[in-house]
PDB file of C-alpha atoms and ligand atoms in Angstrom:
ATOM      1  CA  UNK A1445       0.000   0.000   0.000  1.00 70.00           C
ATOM      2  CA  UNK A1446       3.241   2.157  -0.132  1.00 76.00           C
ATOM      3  CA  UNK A1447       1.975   3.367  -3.854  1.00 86.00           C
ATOM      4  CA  UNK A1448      -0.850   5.238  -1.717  1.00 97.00           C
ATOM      5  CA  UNK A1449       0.783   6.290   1.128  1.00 98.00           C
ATOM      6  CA  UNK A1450       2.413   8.897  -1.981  1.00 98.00           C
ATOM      7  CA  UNK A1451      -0.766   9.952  -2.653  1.00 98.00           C
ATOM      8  CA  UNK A1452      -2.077  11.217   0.765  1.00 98.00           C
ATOM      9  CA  UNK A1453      -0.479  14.777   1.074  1.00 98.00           C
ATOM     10  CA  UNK A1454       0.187  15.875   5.224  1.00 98.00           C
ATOM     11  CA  UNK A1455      -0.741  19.021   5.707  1.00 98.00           C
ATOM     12  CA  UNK A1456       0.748  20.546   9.102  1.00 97.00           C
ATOM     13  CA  UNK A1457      -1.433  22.338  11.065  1.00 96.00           C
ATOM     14  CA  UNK A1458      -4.761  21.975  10.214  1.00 96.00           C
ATOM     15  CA  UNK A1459      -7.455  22.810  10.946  1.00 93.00           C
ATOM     16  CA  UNK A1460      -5.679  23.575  14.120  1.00 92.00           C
ATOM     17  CA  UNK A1461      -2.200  23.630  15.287  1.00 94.00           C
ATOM     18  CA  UNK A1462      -0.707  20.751  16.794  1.00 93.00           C
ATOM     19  CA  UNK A1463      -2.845  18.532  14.016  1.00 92.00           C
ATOM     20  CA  UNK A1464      -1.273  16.418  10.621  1.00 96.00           C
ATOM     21  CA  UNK A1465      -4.154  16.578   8.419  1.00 97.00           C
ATOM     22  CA  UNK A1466      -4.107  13.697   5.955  1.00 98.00           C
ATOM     23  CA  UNK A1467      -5.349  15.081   2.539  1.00 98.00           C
ATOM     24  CA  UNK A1468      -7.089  12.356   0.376  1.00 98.00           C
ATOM     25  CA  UNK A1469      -7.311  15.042  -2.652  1.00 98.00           C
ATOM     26  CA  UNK A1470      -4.521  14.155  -4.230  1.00 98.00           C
ATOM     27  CA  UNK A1471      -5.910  10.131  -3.724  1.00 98.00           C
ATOM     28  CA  UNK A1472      -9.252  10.629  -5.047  1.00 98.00           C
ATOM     29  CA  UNK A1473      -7.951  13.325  -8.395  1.00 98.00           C
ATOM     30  CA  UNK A1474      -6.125  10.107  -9.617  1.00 97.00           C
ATOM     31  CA  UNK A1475      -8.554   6.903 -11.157  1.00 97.00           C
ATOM     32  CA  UNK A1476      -5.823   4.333 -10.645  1.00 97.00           C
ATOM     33  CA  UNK A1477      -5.019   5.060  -6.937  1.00 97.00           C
ATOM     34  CA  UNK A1478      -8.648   5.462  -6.482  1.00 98.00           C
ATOM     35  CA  UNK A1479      -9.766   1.953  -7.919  1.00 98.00           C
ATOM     36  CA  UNK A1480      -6.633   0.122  -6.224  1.00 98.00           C
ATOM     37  CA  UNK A1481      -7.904   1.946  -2.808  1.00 98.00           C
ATOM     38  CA  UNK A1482     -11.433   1.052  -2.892  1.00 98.00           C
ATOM     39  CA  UNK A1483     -10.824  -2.742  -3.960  1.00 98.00           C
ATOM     40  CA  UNK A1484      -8.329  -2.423  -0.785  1.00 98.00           C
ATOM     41  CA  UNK A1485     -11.237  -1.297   1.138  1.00 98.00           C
ATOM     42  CA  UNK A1486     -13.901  -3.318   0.314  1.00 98.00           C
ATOM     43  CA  UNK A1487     -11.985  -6.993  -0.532  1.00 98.00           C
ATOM     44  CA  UNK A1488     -12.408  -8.613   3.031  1.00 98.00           C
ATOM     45  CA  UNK A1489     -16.098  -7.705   2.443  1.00 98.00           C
ATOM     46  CA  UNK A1490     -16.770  -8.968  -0.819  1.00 98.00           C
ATOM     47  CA  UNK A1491     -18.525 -12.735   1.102  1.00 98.00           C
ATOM     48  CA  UNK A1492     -19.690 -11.244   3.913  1.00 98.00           C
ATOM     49  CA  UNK A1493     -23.110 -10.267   3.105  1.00 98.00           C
ATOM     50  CA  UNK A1494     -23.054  -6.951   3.670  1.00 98.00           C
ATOM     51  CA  UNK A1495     -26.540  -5.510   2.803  1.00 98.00           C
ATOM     52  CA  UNK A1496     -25.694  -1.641   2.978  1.00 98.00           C
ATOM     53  CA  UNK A1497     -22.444   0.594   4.038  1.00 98.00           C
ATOM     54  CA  UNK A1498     -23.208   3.588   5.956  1.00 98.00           C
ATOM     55  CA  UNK A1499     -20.587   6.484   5.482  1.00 98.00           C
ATOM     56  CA  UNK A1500     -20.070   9.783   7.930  1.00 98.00           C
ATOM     57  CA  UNK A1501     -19.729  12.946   6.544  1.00 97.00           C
ATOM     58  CA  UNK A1502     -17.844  14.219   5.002  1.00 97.00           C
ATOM     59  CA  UNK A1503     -15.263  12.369   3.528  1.00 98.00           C
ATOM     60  CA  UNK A1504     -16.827   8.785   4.177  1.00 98.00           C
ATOM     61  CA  UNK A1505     -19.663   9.815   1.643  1.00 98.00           C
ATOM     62  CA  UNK A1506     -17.159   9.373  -0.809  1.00 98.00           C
ATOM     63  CA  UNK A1507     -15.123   6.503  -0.191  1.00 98.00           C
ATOM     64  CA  UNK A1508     -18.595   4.904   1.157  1.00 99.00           C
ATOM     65  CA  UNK A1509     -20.562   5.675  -1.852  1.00 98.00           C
ATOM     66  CA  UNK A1510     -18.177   4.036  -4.480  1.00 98.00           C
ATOM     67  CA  UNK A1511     -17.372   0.969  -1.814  1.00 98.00           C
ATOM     68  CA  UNK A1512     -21.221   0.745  -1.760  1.00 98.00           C
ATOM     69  CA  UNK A1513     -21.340   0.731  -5.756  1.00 98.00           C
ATOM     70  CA  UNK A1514     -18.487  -2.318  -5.589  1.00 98.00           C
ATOM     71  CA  UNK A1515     -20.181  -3.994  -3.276  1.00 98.00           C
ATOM     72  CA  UNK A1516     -23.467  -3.619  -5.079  1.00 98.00           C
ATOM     73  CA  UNK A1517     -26.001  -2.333  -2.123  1.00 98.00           C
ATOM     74  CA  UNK A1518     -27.009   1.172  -1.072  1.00 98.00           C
ATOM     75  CA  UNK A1519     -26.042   3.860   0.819  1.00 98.00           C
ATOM     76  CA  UNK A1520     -26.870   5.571   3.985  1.00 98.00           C
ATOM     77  CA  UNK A1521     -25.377   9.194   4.584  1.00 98.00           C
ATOM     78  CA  UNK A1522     -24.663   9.638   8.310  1.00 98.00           C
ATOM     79  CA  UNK A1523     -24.841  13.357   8.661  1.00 98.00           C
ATOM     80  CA  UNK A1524     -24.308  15.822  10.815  1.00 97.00           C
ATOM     81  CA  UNK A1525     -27.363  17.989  12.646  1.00 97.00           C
ATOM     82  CA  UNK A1526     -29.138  19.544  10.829  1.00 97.00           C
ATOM     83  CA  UNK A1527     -28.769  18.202   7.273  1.00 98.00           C
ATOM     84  CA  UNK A1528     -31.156  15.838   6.622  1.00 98.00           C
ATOM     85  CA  UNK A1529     -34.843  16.475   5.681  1.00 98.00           C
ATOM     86  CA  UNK A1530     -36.658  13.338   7.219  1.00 98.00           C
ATOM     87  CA  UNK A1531     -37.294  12.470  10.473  1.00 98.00           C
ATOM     88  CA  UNK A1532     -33.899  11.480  11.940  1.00 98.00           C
ATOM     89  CA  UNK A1533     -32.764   9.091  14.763  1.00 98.00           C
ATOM     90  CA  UNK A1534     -29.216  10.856  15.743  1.00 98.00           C
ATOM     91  CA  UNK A1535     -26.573   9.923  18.792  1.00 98.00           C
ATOM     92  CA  UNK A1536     -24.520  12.370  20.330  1.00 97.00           C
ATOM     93  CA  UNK A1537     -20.600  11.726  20.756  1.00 95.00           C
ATOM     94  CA  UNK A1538     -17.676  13.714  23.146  1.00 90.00           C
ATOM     95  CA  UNK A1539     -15.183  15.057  20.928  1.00 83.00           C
ATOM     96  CA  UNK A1540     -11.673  16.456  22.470  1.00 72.00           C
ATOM     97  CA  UNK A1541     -12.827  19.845  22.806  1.00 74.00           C
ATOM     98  CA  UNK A1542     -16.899  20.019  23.159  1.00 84.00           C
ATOM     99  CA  UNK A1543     -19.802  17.357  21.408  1.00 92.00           C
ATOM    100  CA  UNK A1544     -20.702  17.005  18.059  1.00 96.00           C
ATOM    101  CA  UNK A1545     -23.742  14.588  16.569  1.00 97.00           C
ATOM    102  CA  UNK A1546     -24.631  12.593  13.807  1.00 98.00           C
ATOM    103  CA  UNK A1547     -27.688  11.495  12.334  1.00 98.00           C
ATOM    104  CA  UNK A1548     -29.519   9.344   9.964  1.00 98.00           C
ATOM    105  CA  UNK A1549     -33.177   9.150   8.332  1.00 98.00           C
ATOM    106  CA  UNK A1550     -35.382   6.836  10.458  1.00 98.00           C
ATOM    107  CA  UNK A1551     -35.857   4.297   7.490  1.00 98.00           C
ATOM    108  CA  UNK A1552     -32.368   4.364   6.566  1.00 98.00           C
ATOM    109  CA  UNK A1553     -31.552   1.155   7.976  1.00 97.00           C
ATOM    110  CA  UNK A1554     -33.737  -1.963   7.069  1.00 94.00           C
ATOM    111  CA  UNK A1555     -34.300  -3.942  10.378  1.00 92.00           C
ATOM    112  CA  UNK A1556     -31.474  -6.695  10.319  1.00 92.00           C
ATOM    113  CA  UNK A1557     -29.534  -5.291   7.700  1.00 97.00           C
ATOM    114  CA  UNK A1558     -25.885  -6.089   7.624  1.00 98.00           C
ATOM    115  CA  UNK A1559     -23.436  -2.579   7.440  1.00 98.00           C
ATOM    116  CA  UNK A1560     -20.183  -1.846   6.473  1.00 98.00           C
ATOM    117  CA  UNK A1561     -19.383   1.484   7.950  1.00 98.00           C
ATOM    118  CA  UNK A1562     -16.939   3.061   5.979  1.00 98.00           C
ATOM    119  CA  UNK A1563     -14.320   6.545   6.722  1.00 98.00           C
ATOM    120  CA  UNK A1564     -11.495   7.752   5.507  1.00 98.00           C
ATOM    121  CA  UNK A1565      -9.522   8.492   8.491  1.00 98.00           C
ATOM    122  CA  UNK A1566      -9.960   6.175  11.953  1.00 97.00           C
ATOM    123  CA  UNK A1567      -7.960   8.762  14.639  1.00 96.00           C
ATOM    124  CA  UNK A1568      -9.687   8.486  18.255  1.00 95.00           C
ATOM    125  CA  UNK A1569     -12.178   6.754  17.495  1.00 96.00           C
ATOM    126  CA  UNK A1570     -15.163   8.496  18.797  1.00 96.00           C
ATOM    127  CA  UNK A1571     -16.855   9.241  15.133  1.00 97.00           C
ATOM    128  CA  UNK A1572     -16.820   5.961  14.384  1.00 98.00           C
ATOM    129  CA  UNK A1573     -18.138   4.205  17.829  1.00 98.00           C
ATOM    130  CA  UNK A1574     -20.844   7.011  17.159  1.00 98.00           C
ATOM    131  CA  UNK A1575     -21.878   6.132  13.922  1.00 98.00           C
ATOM    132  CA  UNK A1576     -22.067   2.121  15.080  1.00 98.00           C
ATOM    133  CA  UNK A1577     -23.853   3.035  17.640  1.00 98.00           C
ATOM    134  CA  UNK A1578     -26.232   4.781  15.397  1.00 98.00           C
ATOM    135  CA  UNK A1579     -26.780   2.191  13.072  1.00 98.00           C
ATOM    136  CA  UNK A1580     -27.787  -0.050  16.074  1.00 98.00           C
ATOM    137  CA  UNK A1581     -30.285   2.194  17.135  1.00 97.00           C
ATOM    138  CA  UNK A1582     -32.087   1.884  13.746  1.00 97.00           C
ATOM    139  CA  UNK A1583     -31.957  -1.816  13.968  1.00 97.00           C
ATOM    140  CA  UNK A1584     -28.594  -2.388  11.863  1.00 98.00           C
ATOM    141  CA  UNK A1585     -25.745  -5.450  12.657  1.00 98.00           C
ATOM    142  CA  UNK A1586     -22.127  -3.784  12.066  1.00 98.00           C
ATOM    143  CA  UNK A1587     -20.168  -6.198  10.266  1.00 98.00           C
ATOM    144  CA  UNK A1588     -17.168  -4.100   9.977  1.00 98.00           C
ATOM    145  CA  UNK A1589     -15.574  -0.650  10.248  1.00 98.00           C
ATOM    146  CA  UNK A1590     -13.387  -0.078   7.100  1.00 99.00           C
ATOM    147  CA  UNK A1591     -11.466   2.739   7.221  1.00 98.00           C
ATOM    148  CA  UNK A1592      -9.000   4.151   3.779  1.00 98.00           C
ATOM    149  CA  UNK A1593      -6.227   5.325   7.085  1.00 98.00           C
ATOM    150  CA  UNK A1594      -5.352   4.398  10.438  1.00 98.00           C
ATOM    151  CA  UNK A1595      -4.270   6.711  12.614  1.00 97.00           C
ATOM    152  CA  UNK A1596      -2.572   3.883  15.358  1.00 98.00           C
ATOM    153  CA  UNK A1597      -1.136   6.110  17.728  1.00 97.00           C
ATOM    154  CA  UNK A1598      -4.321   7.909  17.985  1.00 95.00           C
ATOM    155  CA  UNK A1599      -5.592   4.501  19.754  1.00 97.00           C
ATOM    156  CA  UNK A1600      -9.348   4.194  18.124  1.00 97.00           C
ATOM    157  CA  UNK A1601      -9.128   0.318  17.986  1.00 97.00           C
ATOM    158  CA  UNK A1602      -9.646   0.534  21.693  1.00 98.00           C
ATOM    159  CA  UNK A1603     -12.895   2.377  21.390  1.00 95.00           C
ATOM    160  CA  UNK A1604     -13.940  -0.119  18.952  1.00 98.00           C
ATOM    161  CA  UNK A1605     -12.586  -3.265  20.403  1.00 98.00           C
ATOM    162  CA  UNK A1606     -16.525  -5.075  19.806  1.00 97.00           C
ATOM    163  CA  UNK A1607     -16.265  -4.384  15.734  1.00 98.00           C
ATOM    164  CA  UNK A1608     -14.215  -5.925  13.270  1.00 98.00           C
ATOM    165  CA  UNK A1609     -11.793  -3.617  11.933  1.00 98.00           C
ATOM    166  CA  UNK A1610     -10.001  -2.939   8.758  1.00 98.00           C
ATOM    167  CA  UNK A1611      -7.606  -0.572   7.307  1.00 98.00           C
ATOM    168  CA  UNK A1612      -6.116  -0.036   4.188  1.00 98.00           C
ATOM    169  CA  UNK A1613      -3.046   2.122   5.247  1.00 98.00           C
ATOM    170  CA  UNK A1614      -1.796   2.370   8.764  1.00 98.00           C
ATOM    171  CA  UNK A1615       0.153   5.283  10.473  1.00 97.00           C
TER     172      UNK A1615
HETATM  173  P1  AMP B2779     -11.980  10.416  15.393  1.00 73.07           P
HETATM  174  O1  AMP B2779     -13.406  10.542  15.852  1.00 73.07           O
HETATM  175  O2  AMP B2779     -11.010  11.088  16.313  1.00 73.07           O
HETATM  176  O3  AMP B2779     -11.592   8.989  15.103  1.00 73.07           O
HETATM  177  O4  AMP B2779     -11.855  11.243  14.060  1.00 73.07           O
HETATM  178  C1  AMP B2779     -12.306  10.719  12.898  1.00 73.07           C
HETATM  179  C2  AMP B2779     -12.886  11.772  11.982  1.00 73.07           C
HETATM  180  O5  AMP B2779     -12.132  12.979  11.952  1.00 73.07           O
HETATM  181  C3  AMP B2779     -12.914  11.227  10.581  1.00 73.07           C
HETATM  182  O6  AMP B2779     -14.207  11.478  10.044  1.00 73.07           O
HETATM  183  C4  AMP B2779     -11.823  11.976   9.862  1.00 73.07           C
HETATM  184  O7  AMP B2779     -12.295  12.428   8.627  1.00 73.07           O
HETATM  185  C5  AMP B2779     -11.443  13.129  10.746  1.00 73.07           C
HETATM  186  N1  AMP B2779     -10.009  13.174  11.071  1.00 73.07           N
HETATM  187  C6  AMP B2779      -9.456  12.963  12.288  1.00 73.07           C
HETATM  188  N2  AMP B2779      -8.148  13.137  12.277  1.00 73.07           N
HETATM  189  C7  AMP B2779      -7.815  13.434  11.002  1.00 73.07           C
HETATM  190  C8  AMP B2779      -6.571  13.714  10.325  1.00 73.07           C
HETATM  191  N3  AMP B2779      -5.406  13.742  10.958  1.00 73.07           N
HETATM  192  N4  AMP B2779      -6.637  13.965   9.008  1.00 73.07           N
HETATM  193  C9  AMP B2779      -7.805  13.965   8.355  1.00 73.07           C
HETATM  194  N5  AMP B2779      -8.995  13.708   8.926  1.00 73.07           N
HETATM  195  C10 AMP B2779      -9.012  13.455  10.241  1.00 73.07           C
END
């Protein structure tokens, strides 16, 4: 995975000092990296049944939407407050500095479906315990969390330590 590590720029500082951003632009711009990454992201999935992948804004709409097209199911935007124009079933997370929420459209989830969530960047964790425990609330099983990067000293895995995980890079 070495070949995309080059295409995921660091950007110092940002949004905040102190903070490595990893920019997936220069990932996403180019068709080749972009095919290789998504069959990265979606291979240990391609048995498992997975009925729909559920991807948090921002960035997992993307790499959710085309792992979703692979994988041939739908879609289900996790979003946050505010965005969405049905009735919404949301869950409320601590993030280092204040709370943030997400939420989804009441009949997003089919009762027993089978999810793959799907982000681009795993780091604490929190966004991504959120979002399973989101689609649990609307009657979803989580397979799997697949995430494009790994942020390992960041220590999500221990949030997440009753999911399945998978990444294609690690940091
Ligand atoms: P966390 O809840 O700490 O695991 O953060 C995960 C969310 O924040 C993901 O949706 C990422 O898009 C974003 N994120 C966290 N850290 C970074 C980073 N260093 N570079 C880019 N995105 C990040």
């Amino acid at each position: 995975m070495d070949s995309l590590k080059t295409k995921i720029r660091d950007i110092a500082d940002f949004p905040k000092p102190g903070i490595v951003f990893k920019d997936i632009t220069p990932l996403v711009q180019d068709p080749a990296t972009l095919k290789t990454c998504i069959d990265a992201l979606i291979r240990p999935f391609k048995d498992s049944n997975i009925t729909a992948v559920a991807g948090m804004e921002a960035r997992g709409f993307i790499f959710g939407s085309l792992a979703a097209w692979e994988l041939g199911v739908g879609f289900i935007p996790l979003r946050k407050p505010g965005k969405l124009p049905y009735d919404v079933q949301s869950v409320d997370y601590a993030l280092e500095y204040g709370n943030a929420s997400l939420e989804a459209h009441i009949d997003a989830v089919t009762e027993g479906d089978r999810i793959l969530l799907v982000d681009d960047v795993l780091a604490t964790g929190g966004t991504a315990k959120a979002s399973c425990e989101l689609v649990e609330k609307l009657g979803g099983e989580v397979v799997a969390c697949a995430f494009v990067m790994e942020l390992s000293f960041l220590k999500g895995r221990e949030q997440l330590t009753d999911y399945s995980l998978h990444s294609v890079m690690t940091y």
